[in-house]
Coordinates of C-alpha atoms in Angstrom, one line a residue:
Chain A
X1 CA 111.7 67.7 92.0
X2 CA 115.3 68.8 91.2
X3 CA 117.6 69.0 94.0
X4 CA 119.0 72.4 94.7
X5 CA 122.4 74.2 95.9
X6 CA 123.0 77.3 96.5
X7 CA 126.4 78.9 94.6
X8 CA 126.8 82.4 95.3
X9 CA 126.6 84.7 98.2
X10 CA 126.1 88.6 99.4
X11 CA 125.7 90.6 102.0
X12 CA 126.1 94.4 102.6
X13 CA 127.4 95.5 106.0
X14 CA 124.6 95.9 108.4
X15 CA 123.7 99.3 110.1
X16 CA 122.7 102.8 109.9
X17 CA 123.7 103.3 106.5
X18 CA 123.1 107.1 106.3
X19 CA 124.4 107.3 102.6
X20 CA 123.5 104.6 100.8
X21 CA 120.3 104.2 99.2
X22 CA 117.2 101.4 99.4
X23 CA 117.9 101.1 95.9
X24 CA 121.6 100.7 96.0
X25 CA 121.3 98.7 99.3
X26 CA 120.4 96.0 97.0
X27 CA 122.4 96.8 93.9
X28 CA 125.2 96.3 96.4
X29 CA 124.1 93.0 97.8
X30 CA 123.3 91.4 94.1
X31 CA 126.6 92.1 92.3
X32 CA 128.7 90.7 95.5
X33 CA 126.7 87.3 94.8
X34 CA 127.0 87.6 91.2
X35 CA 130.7 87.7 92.1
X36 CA 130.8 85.0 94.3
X37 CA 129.1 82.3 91.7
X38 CA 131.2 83.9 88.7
X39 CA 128.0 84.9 86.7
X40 CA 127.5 87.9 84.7
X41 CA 123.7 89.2 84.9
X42 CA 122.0 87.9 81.8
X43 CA 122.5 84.2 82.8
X44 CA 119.8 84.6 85.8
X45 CA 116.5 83.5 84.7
X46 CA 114.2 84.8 87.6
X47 CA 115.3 87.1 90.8
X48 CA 112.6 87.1 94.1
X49 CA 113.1 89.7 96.5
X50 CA 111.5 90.2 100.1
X51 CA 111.3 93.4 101.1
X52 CA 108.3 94.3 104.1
X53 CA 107.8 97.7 103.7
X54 CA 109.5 99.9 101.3
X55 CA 106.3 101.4 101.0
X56 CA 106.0 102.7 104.4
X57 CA 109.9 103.3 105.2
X58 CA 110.9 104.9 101.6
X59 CA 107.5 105.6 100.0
X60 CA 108.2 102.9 97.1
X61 CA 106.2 100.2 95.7
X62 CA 106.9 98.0 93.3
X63 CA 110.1 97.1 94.4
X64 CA 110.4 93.7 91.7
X65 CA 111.1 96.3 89.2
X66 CA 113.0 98.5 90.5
X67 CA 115.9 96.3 91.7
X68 CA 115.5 94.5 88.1
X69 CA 115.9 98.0 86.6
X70 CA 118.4 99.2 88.8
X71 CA 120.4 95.6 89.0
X72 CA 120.9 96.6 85.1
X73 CA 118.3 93.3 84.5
X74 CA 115.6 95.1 83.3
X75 CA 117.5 95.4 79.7
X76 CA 117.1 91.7 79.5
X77 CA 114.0 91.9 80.9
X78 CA 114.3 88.9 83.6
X79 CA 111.2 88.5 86.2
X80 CA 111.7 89.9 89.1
X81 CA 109.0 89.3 92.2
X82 CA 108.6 90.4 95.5
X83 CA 107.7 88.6 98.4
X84 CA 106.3 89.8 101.4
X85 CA 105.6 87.9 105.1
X86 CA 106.7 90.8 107.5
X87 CA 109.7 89.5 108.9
X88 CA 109.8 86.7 107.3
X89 CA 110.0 88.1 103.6
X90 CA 113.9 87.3 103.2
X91 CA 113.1 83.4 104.2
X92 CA 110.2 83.7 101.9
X93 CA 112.1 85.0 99.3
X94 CA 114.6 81.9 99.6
X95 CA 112.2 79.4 99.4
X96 CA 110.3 81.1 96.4
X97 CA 113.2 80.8 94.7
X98 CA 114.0 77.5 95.9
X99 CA 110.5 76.1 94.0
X100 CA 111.5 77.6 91.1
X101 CA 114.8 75.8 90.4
X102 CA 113.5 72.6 92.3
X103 CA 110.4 72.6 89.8
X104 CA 112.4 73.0 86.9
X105 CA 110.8 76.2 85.8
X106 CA 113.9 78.2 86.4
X107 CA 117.8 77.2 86.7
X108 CA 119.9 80.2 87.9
X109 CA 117.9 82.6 90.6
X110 CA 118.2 85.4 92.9
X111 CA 117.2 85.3 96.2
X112 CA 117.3 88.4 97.8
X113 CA 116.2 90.6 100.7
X114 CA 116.6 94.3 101.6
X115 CA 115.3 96.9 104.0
X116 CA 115.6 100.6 104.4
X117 CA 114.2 101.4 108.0
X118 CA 116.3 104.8 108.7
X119 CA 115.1 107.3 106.3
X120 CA 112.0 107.2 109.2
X121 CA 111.6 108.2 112.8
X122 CA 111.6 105.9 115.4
X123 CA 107.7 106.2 115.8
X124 CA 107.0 105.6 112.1
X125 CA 109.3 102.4 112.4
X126 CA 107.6 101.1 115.7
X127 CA 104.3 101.5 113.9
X128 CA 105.0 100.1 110.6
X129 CA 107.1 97.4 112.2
X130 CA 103.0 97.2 114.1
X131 CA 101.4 96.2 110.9
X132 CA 103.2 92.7 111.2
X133 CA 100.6 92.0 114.3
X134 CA 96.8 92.1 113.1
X135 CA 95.7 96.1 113.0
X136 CA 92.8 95.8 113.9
X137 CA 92.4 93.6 117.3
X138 CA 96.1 94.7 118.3
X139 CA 97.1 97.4 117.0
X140 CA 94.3 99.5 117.7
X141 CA 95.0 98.1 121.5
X142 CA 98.4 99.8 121.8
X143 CA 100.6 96.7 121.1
X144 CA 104.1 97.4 120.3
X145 CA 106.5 94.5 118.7
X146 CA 108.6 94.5 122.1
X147 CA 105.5 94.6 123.8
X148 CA 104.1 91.5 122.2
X149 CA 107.5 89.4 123.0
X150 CA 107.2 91.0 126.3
X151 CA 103.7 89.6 127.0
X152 CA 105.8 86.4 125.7
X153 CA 108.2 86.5 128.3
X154 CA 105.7 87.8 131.2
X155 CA 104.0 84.2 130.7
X156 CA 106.9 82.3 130.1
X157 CA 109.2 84.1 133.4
X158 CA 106.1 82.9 134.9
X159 CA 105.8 79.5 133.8
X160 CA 109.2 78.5 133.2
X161 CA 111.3 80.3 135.9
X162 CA 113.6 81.5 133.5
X163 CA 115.3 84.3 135.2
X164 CA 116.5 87.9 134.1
X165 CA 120.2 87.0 133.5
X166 CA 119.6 84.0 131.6
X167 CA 117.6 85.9 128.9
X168 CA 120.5 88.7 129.1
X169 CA 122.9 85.9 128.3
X170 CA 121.2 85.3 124.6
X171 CA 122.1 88.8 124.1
X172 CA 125.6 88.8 125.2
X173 CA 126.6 85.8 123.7
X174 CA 125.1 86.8 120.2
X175 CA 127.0 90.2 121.0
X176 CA 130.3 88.2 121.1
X177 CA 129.2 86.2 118.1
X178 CA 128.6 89.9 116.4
X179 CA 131.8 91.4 117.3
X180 CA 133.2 88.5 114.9
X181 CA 131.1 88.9 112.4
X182 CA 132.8 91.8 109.6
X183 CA 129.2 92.8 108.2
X184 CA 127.4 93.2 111.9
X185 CA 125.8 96.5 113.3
X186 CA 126.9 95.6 116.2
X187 CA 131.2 94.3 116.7
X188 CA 131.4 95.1 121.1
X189 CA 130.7 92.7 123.6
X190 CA 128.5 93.7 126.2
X191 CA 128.3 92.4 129.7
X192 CA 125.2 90.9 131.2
X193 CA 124.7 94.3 133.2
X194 CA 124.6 96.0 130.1
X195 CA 121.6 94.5 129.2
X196 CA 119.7 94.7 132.9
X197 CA 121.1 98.2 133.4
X198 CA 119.7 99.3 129.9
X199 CA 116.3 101.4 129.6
X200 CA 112.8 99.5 130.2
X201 CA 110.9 99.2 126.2
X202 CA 108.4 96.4 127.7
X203 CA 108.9 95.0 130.8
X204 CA 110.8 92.4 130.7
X205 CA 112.3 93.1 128.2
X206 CA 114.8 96.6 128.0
X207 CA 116.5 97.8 125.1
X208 CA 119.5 95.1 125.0
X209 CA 116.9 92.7 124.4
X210 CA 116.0 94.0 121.6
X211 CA 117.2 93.7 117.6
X212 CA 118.0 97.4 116.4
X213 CA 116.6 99.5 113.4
X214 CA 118.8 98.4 110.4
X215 CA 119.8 99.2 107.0
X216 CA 121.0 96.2 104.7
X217 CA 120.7 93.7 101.9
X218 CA 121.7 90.0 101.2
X219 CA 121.4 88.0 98.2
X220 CA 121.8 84.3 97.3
X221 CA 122.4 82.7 93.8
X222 CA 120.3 79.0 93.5
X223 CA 120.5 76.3 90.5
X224 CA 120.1 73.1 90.1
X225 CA 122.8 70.8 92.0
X226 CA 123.6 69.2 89.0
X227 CA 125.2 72.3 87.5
X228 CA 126.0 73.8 90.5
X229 CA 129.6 73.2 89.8
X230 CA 129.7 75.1 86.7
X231 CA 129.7 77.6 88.8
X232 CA 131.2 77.3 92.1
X233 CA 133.7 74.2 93.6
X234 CA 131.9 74.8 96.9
X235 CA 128.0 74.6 96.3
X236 CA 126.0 74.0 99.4
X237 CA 123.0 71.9 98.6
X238 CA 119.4 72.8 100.1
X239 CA 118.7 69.5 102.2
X240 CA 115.5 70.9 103.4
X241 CA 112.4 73.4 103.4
X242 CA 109.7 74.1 105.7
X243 CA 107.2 76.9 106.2
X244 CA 104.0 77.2 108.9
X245 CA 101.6 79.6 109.3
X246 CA 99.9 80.5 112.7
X247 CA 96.9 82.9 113.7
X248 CA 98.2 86.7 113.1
X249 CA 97.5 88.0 116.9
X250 CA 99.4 86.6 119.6
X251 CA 96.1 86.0 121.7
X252 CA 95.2 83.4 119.0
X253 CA 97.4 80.9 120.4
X254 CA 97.3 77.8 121.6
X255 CA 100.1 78.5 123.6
X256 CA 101.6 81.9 124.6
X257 CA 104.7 80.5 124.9
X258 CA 105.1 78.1 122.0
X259 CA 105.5 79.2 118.4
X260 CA 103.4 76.6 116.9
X261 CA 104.3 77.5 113.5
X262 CA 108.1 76.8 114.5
X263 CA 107.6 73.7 115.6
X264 CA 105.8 72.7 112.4
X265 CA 107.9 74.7 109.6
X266 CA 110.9 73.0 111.7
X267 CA 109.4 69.3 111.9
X268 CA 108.8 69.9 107.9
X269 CA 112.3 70.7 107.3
X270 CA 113.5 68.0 109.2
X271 CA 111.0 65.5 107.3
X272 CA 112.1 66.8 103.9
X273 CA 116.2 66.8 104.7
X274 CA 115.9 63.2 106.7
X275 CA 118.2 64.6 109.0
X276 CA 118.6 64.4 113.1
X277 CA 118.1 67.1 115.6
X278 CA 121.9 65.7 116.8
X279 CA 123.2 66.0 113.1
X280 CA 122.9 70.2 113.1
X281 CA 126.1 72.1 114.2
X282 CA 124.3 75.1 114.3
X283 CA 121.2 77.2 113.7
X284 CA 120.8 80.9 112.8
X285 CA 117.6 81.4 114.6
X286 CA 114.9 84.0 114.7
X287 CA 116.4 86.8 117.8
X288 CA 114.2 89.9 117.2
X289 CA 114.3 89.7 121.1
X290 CA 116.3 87.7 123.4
X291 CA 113.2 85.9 124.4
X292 CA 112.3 84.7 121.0
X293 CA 115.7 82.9 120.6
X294 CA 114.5 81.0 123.6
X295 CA 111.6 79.8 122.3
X296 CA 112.9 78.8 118.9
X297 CA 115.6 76.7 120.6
X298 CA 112.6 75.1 122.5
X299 CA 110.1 74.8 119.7
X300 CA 112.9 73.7 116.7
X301 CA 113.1 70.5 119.3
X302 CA 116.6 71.5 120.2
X303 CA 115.8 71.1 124.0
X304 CA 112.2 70.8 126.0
X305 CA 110.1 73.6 126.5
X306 CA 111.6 75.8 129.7
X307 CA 115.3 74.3 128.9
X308 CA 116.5 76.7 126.8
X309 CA 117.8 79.4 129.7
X310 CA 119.9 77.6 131.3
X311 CA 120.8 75.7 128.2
X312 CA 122.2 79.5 127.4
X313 CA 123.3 80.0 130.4
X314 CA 126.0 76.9 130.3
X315 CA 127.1 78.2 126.9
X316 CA 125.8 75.5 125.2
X317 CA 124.6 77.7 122.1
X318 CA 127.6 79.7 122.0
X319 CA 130.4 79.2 119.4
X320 CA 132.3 75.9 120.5
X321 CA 128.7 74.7 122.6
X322 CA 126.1 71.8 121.9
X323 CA 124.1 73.9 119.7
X324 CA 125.6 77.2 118.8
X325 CA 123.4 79.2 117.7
X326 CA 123.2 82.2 115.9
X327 CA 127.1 82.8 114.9
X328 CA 126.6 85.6 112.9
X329 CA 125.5 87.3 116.0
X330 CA 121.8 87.1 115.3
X331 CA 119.2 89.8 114.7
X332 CA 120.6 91.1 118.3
X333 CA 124.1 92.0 117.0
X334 CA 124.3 91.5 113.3
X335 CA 121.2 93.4 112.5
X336 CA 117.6 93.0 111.6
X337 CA 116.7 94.5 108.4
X338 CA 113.5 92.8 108.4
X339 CA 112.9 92.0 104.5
X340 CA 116.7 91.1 104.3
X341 CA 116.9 89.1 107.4
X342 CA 116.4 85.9 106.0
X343 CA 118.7 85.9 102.9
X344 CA 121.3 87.1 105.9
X345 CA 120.9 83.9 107.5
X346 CA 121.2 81.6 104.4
X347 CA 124.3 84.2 104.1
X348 CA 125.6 83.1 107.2
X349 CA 124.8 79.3 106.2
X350 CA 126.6 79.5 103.5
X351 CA 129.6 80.9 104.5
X352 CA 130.0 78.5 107.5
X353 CA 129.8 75.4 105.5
X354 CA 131.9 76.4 103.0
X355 CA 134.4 77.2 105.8
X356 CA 134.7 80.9 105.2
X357 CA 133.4 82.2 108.2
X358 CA 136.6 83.7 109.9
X359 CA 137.0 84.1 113.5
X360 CA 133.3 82.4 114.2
X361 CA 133.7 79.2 112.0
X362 CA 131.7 76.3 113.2
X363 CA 133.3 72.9 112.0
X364 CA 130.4 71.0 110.7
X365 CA 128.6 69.3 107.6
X366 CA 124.9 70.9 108.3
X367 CA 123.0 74.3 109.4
X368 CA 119.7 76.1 109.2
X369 CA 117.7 78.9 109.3
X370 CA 115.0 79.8 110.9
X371 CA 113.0 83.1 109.9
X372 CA 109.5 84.1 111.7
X373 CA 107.3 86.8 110.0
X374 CA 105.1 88.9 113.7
X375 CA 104.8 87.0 116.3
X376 CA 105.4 83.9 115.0
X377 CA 102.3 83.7 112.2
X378 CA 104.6 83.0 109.2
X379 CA 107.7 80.8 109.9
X380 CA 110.2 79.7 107.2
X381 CA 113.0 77.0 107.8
X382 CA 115.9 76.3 105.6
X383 CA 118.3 73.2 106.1
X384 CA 121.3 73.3 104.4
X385 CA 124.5 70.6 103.9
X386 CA 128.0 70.3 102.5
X387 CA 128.2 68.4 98.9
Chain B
X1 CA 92.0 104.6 110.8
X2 CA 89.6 106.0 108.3
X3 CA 86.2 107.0 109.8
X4 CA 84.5 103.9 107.7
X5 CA 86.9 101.4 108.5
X6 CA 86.1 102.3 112.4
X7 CA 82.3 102.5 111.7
X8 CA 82.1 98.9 110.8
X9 CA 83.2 97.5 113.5
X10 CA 81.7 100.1 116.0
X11 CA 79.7 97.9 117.5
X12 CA 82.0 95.2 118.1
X13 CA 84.2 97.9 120.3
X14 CA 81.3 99.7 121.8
X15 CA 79.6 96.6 123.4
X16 CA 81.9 94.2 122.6
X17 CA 80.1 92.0 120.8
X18 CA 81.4 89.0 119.4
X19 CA 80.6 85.7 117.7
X20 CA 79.8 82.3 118.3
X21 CA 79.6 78.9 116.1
X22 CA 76.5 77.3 116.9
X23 CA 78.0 73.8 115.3
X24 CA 81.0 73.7 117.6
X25 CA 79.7 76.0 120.3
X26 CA 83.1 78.3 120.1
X27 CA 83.3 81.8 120.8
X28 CA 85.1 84.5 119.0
X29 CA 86.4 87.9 120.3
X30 CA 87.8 89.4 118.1
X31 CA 84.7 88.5 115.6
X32 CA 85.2 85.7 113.2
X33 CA 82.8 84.9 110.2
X34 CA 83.9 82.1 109.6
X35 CA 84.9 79.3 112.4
X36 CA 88.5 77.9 112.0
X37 CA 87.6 74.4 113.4
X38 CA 84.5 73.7 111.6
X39 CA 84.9 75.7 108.8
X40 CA 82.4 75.3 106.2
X41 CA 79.7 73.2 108.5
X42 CA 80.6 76.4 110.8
X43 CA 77.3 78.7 111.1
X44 CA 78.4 82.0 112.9
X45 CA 75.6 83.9 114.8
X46 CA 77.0 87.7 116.6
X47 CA 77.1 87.4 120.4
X48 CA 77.0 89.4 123.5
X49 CA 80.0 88.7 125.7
X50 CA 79.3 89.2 129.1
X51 CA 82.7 91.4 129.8
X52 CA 84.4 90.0 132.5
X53 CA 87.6 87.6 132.3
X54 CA 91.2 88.0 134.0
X55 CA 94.5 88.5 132.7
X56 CA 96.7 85.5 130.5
X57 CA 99.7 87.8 130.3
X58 CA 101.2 91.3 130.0
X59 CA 103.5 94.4 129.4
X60 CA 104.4 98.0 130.7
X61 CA 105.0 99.7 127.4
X62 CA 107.4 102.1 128.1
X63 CA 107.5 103.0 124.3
X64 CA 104.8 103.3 121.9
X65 CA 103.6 105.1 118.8
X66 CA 100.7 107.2 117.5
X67 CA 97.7 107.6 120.2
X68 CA 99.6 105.4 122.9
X69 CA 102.6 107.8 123.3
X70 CA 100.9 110.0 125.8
X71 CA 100.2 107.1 127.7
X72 CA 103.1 105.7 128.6
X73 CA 103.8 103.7 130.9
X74 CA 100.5 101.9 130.4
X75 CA 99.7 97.8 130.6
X76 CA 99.1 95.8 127.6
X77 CA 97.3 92.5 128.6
X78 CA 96.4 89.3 127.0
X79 CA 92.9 88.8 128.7
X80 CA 90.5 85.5 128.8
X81 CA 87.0 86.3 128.9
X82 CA 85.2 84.0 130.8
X83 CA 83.7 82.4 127.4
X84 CA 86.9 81.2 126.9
X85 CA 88.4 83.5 123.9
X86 CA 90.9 85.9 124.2
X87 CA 91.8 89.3 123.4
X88 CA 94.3 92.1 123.7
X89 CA 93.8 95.2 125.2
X90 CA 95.2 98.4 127.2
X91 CA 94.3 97.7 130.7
X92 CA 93.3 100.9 132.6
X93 CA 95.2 100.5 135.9
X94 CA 98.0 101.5 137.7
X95 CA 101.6 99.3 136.4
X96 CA 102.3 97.9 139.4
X97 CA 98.9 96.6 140.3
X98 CA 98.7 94.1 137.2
X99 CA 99.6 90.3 137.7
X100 CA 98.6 86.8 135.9
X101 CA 94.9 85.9 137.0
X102 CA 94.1 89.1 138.0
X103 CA 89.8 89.6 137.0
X104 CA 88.9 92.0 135.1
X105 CA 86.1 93.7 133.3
X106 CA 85.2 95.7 130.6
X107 CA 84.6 99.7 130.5
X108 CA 83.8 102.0 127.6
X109 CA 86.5 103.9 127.2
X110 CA 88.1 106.6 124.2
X111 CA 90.6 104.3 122.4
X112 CA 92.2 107.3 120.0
X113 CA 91.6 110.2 117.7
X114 CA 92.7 110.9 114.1
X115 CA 94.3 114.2 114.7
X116 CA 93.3 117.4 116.5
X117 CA 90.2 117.6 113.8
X118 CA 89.6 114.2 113.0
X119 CA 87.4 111.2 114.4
X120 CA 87.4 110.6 118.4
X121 CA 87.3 106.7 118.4
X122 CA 85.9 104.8 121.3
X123 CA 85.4 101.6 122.2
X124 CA 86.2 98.8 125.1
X125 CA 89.0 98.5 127.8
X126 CA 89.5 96.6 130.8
X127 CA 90.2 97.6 134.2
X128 CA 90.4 95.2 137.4
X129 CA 87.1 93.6 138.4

């Protein structure tokens, strides 16, 4: 296997992007990255994109195609594949492409991931976002996606005494690390009332638990290391890849409270990059709700199970803590435009090791990602070094 | 959900009936045809759960979508039966009566409808035992 680095980055800015496009979402996303590595199009060999639901949020399938077409790649007629695991398509997407370089059978790829959530009502999103859970034994239930994390927290509140202003604290703190962060949906701090004042979703959880409906794109140009530098003098080399699946429905678990495909997508990465729990200087972790960031903390091995709160609570995962985590500001502040999600947080990777992450820059040698698909079913774990 | 998809598993929802592996001795509700621990030395016969368990975990939706928006606030629960699997379901009760171990059993209830003109679909809920 051929060792991999990753040479050019893009993002869009994250929002509510009223004007733009899915389409041009992702045009957007691909020629920034094609910029960044200094490549011109017909040089890629192979693009993967993870997208969850264009078919449900803009009516589109076949989305492979049309960001090849509409890319301008289509003329050269270079592959173009999408990949789908809910919210975990954009981590998915990574590590497709990631196989493809490492196996040899393709040097310069695109990575990329894009969602269009706002051309829908809020109760078309909430039910799409649904079909991440199993439709059929949850859905037809009345489970929402807060209200799965909620049953989450119930159990864990219960278990673990975490209490109401610690989970608010993930929130804040990735609202801080947002209002650094140029391409987030989100740029004001909140205060820990802000989150217990806001309205009930699922109790625990209220609204300022909870990742927004977003609008955005990121993209990621891999080749082998060994010509990495062709292209870029700061390549950041792929040290490590996991992926876990778990049951689909959340009652399927072992454990309520532990996302069992975390801990193994996580040990796998680990295994593969021969690298320490101590040797990470940060993580851009899974926040669809504050609770979840809790959890991954716990199950990536970062702390024991029920440590994580107060772990948060002593600013330990904040910028300039033990463990910061999530400096782009998460899915809480940055955004969560599910298929895109995961090519964000290689994004954010990226950008922090090379040292270009402004105002929010963590001094350090290694990061990774960490990208769950539902509940916790699919999980997808990048780790990522300096050269 | 199309009238056939429902159909197929109407009597699953109506009487709750399940599965169990005869090899291993596991139960499964939701049904499974196939059991994930023994897998193909598995044999899967249907079975008649008796209904009554108590409560893992659970939710007030405040929010929801489709059939569930007139319901609101209403309890989502994680609930054990007493054979040991578990399942999801509304839990028809008032919000602040719900807590972890509370018992419960099953009740045939209306789960939805397609539309003013479409398929009423029923099936099973839990309220307090």
């Amino acid at each position: 296997m051929r060792e991999v680095a990753v040479i050019g980055v893009g993002c869009t800015k994250f929002g509510e992007k009223w004007e733009t496009s899915f389409r041009n979402l992702f045009v957007e996303a691909g020629a920034l990255a094609l910029e960044d590595a200094n490549l011109s199009g017909e040089q890629i060999d192979e693009i993967f994109v993870g997208n969850m639901s264009a078919g449900r949020f803009v009516e589109q399938e076949h989305i492979g195609a049309l960001i090849a077409d509409y890319a301008g790649l289509a003329t050269d007629n270079i592959p173009a594949t999408r990949v789908e695991a809910a919210c975990a398509s954009g981590g998915l997407s990574f590590r497709q492409a990631y196989t493809a370089v490492a196996s040899g059978m393709s040097d310069i790829v695109v990575a990329a991931g894009v969602e269009k959530m706002t051309d829908v009502g809020t109760e078309v999103t909430t039910d799409v976002l649904a079909a991440a859970a199993d439709r059929e034994w949850e859905g037809i239930a009345g489970i929402t996606f807060p209200g799965l994390y909620a049953m989450i927290a119930t159990e864990y509140m219960h278990r673990y005494g975490l209490t109401r202003e610690q989970l608010a604290q993930v929130a804040v703190k990735n609202h801080d690390n947002g209002a650094k962060n140029p391409n987030a949906q989100f740029r004001k701090p909140i205060t820990l009332d802000t989150v217990i004042s806001s309205t009930l979703v699922a109790d625990p959880l209220r609204l300022f638990d909870c990742s927004p409906v977003t609008d955005g794109a990121a993209a990621v140009i891999l080749a082998p290391l060994e010509r990495a530098r062709e292209f870029t003098d700061t390549p950041i080399k792929v040290l490590g890849a996991g992926q876990a699946s778990s049951t689909i429905a959340l009652h399927d678990r072992k454990d309520i409270c532990t996302l069992d495909a975390t801990v193994a997508a996580g040990n796998r990465a680990f295994q593969m990059a021969r690298v320490e729990r101590k040797d990470i200087g940060f993580v851009e972790v899974h926040d669809c709700f504050t609770i979840a960031e809790i959890c991954a903390i716990e199950d990536l091995g970062f702390c024991k199970k029920g440590e994580a709160g107060k772990l948060t609570e002593e600013g330990q995962t904040a910028i300039g803590g033990k463990i910061p985590i999530n400096p782009s500001g998460g899915l809480k502040a940055c955004g969560h435009p599910v298929g895109a999600t995961g090519v964000k947080q290689v994004y954010e990777t990226v950008k922090q090791l090379r040292g270009d992450a402004k105002g929010r820059q963590i001094d350090t040698e290694i990061g990774m990602t960490h990208n769950v698909g539902g509940t916790g079913a699919t999980v997808v774990c990048h780790i990522f070094g300096r050269v | 959900m199309s009238v056939a998809r429902f159909w197929r598993k109407q009597q699953n929802r109506y009487n709750l009936i399940g599965t169990r592996c005869t090899t291993c001795g596991k139960y499964f509700y939701p049904p499974r045809g196939f059991c994930p621990d023994c897998r193909r030395e598995g044999k899967i016969v249907d079975h008649q759960f008796k209904g009554t368990g108590k409560v893992v975990t659970y939710s007030i939706i405040r929010s929801s979508s489709g059939n569930f928006k007139l319901l609101t606030p209403y309890v989502l629960a994680i609930i054990e039966l007493d054979e040991g699997t578990r399942l999801t379901s509304h839990l028809v009760c008032d919000i602040d009566q719900v807590y972890i171990g509370m018992p419960v059993r099953r009740v045939f209830r209306k789960l939805g409808e397609d539309g003013s003109s479409g398929a009423i679909f029923y099936g099973t809920k839990f309220v307090p035992a």
